[in-house]
Short mmCIF file of N, CA and C in Angstrom, two decimals:
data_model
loop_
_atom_site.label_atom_id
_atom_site.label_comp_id
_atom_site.label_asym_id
_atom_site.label_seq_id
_atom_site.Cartn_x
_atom_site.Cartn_y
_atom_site.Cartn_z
N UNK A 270 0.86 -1.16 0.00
CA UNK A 270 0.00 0.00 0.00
C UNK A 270 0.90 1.22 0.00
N UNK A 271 0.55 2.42 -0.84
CA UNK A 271 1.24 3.45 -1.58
C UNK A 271 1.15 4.46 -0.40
N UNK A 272 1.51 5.49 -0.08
CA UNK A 272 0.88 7.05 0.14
C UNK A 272 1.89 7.93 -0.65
N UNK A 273 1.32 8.47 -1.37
CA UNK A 273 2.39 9.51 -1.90
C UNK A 273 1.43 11.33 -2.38
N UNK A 274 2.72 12.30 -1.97
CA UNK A 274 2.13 13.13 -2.38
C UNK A 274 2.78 14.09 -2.95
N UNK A 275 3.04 15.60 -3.43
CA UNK A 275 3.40 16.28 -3.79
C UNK A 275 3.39 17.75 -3.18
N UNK A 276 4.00 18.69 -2.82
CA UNK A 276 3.86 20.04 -2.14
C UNK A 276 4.78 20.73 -2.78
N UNK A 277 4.85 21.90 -3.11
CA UNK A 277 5.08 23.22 -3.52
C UNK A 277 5.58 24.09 -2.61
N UNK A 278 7.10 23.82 -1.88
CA UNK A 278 6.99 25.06 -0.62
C UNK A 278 8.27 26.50 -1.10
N UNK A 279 7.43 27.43 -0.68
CA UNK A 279 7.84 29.00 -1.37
C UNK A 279 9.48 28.93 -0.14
N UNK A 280 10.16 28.32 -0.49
CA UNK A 280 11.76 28.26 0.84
C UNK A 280 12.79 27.55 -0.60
N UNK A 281 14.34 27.86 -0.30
CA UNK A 281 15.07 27.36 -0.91
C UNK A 281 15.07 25.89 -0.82
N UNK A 282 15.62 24.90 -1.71
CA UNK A 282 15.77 23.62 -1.35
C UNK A 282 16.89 23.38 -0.38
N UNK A 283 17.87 24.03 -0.25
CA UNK A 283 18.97 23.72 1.03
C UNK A 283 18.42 23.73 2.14
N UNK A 284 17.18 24.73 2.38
CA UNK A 284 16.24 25.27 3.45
C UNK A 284 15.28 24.10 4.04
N UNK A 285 15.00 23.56 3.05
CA UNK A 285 13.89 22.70 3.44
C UNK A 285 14.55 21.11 3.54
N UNK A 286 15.69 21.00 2.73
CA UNK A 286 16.24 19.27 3.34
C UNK A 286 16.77 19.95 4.68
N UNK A 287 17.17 20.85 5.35
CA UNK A 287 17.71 21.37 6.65
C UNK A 287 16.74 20.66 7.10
N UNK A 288 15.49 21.05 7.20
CA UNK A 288 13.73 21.11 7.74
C UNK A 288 13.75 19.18 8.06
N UNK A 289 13.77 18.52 6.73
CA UNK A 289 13.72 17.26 6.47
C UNK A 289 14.24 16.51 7.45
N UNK A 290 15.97 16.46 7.29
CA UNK A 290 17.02 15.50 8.12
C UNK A 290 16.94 16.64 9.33
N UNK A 291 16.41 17.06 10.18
CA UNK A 291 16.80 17.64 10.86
C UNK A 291 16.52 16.65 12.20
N UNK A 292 16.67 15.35 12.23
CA UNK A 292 16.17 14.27 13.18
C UNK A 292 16.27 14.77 15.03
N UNK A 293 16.85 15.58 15.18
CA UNK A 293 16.14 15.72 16.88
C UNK A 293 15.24 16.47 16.35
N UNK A 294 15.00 16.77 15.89
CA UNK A 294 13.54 17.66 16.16
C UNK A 294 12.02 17.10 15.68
N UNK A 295 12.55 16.11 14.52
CA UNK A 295 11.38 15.07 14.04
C UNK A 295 11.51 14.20 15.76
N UNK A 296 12.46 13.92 16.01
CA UNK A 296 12.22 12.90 17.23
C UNK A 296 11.45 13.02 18.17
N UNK A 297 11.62 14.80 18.58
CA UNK A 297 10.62 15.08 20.02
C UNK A 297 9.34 14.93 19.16
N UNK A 298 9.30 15.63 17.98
CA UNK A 298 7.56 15.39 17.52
C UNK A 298 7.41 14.38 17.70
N UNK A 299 7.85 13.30 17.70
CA UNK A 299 7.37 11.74 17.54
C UNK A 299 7.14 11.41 18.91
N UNK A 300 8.06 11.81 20.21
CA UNK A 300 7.94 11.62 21.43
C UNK A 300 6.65 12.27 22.29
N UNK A 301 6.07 13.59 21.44
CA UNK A 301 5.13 14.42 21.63
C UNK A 301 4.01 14.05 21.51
N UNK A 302 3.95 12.53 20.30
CA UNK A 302 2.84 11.53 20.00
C UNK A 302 2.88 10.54 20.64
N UNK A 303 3.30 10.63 21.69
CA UNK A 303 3.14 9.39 22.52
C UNK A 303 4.73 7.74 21.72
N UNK A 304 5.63 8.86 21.01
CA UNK A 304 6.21 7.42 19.94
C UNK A 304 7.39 7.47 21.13
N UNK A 305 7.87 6.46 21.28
CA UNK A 305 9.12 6.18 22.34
C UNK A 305 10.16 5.99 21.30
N UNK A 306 11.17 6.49 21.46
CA UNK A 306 12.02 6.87 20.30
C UNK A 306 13.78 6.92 20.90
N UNK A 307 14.30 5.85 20.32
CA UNK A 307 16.13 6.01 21.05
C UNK A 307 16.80 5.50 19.89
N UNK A 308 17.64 6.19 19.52
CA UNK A 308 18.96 6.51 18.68
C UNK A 308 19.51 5.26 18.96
N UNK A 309 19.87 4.23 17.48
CA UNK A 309 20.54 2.85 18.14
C UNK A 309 22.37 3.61 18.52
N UNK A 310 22.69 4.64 17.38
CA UNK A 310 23.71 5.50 18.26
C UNK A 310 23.56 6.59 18.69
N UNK A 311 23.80 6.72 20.03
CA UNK A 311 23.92 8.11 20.62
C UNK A 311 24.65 8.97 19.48
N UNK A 312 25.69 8.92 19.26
CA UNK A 312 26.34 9.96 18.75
C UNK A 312 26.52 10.22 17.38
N UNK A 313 25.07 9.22 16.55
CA UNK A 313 25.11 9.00 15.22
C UNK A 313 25.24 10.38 14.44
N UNK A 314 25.54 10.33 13.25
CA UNK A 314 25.85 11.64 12.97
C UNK A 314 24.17 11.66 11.66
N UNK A 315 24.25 12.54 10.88
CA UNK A 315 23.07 12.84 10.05
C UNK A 315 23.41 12.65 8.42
N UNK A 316 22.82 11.51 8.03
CA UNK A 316 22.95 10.42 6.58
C UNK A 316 23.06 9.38 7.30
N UNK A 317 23.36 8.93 5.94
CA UNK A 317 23.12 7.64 5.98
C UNK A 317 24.05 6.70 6.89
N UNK A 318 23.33 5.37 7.55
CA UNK A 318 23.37 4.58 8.75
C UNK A 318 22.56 5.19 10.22
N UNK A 319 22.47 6.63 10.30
CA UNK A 319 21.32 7.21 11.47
C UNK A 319 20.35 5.97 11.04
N UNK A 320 19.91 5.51 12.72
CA UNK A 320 18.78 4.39 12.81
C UNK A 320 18.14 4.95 14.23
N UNK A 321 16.86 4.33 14.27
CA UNK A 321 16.22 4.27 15.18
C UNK A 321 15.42 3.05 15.76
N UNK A 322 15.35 3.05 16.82
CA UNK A 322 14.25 1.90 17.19
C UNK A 322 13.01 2.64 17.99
N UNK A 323 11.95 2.04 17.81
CA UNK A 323 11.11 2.68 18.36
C UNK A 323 9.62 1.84 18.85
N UNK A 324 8.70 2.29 19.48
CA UNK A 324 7.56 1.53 20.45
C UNK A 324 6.50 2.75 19.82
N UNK A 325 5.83 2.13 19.08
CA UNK A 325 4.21 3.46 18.89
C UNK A 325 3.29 2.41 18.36
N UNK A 326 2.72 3.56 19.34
CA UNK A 326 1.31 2.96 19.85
C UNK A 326 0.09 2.62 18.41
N UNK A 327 -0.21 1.79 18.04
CA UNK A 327 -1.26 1.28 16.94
C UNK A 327 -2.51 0.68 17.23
N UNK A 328 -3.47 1.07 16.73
CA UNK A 328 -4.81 0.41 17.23
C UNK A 328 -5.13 -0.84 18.15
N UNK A 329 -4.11 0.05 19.20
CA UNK A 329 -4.33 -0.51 20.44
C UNK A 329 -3.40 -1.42 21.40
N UNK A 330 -2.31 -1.47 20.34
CA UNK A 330 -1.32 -1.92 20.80
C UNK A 330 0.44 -1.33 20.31
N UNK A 331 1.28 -1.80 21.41
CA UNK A 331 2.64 -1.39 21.08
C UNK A 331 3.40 -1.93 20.45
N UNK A 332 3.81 -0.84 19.11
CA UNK A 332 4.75 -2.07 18.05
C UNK A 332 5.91 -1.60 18.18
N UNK A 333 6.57 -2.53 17.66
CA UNK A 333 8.60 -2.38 17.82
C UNK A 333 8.94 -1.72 16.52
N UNK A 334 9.12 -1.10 15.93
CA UNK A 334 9.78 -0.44 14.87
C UNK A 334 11.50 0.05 14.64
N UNK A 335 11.61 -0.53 13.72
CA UNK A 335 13.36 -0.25 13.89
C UNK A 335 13.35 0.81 12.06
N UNK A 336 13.63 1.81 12.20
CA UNK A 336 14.05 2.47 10.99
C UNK A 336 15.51 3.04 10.77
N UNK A 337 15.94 2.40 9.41
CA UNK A 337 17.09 3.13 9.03
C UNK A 337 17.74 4.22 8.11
N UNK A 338 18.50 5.11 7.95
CA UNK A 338 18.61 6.13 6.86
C UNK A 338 19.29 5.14 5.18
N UNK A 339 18.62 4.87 4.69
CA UNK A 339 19.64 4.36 3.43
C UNK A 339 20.08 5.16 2.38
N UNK A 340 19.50 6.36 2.76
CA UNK A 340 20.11 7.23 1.30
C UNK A 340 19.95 8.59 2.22
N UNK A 341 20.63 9.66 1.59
CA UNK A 341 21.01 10.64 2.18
C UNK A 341 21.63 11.64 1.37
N UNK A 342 21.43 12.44 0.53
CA UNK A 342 21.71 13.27 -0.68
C UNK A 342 21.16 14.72 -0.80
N UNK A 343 22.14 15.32 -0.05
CA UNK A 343 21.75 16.86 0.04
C UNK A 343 21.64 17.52 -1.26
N UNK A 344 20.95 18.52 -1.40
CA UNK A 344 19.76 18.85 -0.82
C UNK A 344 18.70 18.20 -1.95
N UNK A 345 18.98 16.96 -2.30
CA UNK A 345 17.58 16.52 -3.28
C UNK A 345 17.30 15.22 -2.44
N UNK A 346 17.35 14.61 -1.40
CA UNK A 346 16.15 13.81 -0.95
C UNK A 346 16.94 13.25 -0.15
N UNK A 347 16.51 12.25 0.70
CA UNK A 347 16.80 11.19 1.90
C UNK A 347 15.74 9.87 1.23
N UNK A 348 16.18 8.69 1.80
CA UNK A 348 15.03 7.39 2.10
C UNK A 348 15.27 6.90 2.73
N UNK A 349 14.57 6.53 4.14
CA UNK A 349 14.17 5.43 5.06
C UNK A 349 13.51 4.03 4.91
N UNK A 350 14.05 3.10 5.42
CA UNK A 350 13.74 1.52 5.48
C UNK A 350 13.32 1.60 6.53
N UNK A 351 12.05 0.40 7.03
CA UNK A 351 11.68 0.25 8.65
C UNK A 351 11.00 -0.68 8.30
N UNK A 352 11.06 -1.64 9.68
CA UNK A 352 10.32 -2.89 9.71
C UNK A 352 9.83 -2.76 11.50
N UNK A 353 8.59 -3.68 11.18
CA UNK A 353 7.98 -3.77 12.06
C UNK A 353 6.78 -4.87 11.89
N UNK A 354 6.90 -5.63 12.67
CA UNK A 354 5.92 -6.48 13.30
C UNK A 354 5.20 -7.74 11.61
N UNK A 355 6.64 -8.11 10.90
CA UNK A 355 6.04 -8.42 9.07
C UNK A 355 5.91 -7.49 8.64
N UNK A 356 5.90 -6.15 8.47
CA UNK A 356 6.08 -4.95 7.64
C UNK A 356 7.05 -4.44 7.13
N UNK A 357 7.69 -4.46 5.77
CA UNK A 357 8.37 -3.26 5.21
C UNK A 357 8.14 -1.82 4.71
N UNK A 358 8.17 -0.88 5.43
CA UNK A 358 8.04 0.53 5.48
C UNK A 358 9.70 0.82 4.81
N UNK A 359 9.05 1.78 3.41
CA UNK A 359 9.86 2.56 3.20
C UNK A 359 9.35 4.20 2.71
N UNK A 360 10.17 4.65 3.51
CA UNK A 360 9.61 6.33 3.10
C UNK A 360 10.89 7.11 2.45
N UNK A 361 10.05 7.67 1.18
CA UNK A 361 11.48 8.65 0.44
C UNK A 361 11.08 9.61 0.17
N UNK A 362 11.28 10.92 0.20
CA UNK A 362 11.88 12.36 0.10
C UNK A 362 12.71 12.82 -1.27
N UNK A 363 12.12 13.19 -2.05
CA UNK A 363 12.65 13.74 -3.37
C UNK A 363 12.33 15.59 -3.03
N UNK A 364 13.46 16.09 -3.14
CA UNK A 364 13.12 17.26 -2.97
C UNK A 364 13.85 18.10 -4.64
N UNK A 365 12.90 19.19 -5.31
CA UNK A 365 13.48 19.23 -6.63
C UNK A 365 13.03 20.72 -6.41
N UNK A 366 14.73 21.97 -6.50
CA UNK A 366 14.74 23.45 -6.67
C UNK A 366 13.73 23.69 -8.25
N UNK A 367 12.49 24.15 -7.66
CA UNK A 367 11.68 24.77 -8.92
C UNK A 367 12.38 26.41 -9.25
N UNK A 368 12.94 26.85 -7.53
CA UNK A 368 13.72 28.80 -8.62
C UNK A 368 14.77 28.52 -7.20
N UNK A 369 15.62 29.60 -7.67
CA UNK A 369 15.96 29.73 -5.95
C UNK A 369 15.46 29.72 -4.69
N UNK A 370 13.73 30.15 -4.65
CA UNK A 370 12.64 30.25 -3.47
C UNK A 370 11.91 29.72 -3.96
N UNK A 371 11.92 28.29 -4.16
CA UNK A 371 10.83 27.45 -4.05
C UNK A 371 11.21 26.29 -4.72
N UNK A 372 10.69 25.43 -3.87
CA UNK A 372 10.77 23.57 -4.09
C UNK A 372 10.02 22.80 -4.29
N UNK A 373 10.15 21.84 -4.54
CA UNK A 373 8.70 21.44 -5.06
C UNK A 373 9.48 19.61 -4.33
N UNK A 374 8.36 19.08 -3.07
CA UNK A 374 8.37 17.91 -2.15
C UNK A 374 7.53 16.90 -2.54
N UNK A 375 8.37 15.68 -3.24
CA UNK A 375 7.43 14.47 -3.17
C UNK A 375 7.78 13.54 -2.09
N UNK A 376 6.46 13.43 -1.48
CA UNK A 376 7.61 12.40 -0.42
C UNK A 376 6.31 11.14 -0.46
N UNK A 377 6.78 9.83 -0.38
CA UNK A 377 5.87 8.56 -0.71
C UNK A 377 6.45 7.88 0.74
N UNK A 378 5.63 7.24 1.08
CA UNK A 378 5.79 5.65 1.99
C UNK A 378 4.48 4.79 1.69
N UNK A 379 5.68 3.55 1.48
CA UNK A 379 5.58 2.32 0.95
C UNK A 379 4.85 1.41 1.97
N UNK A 380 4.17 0.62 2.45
CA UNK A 380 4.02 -0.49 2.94
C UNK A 380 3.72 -1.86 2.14
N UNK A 381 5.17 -2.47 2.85
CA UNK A 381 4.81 -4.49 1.61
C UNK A 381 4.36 -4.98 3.79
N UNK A 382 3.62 -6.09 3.23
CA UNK A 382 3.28 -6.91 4.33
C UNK A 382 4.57 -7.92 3.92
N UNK A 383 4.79 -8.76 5.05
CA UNK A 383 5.68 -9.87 4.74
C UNK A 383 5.12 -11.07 5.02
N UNK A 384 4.13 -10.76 6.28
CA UNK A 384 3.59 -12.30 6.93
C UNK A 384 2.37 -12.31 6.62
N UNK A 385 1.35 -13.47 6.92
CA UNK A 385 0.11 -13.51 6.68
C UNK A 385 -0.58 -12.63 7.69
N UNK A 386 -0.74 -12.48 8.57
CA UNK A 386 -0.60 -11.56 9.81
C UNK A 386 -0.56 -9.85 9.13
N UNK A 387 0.72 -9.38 9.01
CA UNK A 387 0.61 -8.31 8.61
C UNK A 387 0.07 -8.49 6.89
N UNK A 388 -0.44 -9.09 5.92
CA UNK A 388 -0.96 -8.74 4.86
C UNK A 388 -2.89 -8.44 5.31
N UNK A 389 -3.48 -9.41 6.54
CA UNK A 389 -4.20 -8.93 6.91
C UNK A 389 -4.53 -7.64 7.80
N UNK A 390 -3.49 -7.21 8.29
CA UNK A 390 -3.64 -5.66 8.86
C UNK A 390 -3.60 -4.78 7.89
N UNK A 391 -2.98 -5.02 6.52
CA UNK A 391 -2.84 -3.98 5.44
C UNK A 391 -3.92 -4.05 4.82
N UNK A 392 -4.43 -5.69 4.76
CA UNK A 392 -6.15 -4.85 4.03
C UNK A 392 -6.75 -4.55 5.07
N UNK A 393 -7.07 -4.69 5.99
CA UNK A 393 -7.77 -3.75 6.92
C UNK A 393 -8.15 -2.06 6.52
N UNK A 394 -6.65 -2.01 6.71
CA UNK A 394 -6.31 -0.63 6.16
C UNK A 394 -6.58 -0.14 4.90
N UNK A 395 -6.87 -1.05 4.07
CA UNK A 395 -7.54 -0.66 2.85
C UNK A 395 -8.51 -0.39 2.16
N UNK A 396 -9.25 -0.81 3.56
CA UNK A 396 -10.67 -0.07 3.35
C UNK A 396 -10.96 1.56 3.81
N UNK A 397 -9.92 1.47 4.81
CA UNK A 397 -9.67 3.37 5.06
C UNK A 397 -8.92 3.77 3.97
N UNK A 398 -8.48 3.61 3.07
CA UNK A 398 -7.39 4.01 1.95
C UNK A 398 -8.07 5.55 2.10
N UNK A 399 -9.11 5.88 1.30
CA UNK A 399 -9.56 6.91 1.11
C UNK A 399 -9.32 8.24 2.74
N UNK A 400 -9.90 7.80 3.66
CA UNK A 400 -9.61 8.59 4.90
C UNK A 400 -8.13 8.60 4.91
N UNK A 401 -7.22 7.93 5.01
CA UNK A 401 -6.01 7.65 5.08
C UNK A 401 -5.20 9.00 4.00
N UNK A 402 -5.60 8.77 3.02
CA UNK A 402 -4.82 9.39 1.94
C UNK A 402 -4.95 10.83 1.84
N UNK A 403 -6.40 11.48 2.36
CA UNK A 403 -6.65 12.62 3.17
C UNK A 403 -5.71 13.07 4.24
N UNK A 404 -5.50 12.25 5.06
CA UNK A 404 -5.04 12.91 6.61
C UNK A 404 -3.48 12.54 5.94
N UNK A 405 -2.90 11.78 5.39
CA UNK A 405 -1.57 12.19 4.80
C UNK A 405 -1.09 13.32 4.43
N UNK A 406 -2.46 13.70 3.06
CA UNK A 406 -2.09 14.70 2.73
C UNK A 406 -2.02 16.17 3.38
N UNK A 407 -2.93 15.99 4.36
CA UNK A 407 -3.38 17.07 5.15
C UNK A 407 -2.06 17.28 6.18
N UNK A 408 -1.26 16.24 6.62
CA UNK A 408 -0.32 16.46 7.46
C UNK A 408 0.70 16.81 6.93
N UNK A 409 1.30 16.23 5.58
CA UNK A 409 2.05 16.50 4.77
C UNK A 409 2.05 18.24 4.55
N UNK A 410 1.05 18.96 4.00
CA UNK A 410 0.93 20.17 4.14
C UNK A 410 1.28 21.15 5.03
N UNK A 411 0.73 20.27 5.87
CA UNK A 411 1.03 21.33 7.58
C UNK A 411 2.54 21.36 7.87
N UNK A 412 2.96 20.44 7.62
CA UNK A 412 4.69 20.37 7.61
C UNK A 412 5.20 21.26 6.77
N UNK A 413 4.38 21.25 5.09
CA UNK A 413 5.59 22.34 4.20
C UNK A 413 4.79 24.05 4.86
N UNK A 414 3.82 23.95 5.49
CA UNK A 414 3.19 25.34 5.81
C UNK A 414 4.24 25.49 6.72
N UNK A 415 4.39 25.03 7.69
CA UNK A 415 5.15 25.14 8.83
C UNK A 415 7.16 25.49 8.55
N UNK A 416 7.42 24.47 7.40
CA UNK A 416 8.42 25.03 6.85
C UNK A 416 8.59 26.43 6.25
N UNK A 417 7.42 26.52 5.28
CA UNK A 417 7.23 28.41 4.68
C UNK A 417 7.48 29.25 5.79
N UNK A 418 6.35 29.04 6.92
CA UNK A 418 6.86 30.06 7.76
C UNK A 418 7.40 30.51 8.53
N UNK A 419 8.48 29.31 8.80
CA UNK A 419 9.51 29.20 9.68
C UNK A 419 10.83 30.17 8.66
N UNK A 420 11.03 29.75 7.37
CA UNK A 420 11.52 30.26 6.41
C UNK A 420 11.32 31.70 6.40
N UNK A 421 9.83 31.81 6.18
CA UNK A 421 9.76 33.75 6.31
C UNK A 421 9.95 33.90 7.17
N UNK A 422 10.28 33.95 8.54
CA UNK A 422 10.70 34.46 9.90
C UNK A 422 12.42 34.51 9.35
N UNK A 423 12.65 33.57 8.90
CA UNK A 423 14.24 33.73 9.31
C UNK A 423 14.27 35.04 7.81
N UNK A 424 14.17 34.82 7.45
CA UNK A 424 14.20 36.29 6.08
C UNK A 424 14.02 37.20 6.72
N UNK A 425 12.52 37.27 7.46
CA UNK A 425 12.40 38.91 8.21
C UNK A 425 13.16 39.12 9.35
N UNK A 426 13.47 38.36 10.39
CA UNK A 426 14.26 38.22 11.09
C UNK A 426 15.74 39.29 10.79
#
């Protein structure tokens, strides 16, 4: 199962992979959602091999998630691998300079089931496809909004 989308944000592309890999700060958001979240290295640096393991919470229960950086290519994209519970999760980040102030963000995650187990949690989920592909997109947005105007602050600033 696909999610992919596309955004348009008015910020340089150096500006916005900053925004992207900027992993402590995706981390507390994730910790802010209730996601339990620890660095398999403390002192990992930012590209590729940064991993995580992690505990978030899913309809109703706690899954183990381990994600890794496999690609890492300033400033046109990153991709993440993650597994969890028979799941392959991969999420990638194409970021492409439309002028000097402005980029244009595709970012997709992948889900393959591996077990019989998780191929039945993915159709589950496939009957929300439609709700699902909404609140992606809707969050996806709020992120490049949130990038724009973090961007115009530092300009007026």
């Amino acid at each position: 199962m696909k999610f992919s989308t596309r955004k348009d944000i008015d910020a340089p592309a150096e500006y916005v992979f900053e925004r992207i890999s900027n992993f402590e700060a995706l981390e507390r958001q994730a910790m802010r959602r209730g996601i339990e979240v620890v660095r398999k290295d403390p002192a990992q640096s930012r590209g590729v091999g940064a991993g995580w393991t992690m505990k978030v919470p899913f309809r109703g229960k706690t899954r183990d998630l381990e994600a890794d950086v496999v690609a890492f290519s300033a400033p046109s994209g990153l991709a993440v691998n993650a597994k969890s519970d028979g799941l392959d999760m991969v999420l990638v980040v194409d970021l492409v300079a439309l002028s000097p102030k402005r980029t244009r963000l595709a970012m997709s995650f992948d889900v393959k089931p591996q077990t019989l187990s998780a191929r039945i949690l993915v159709q589950s989920i496939k009957f929300a496809k439609g709700t699902l592909d909404r609140r992606y997109e809707r969050k996806i947005g709020q992120f490049c909004s949130t990038i724009r105007e973090d961007y115009d602050k530092t300009r007026m600033a």
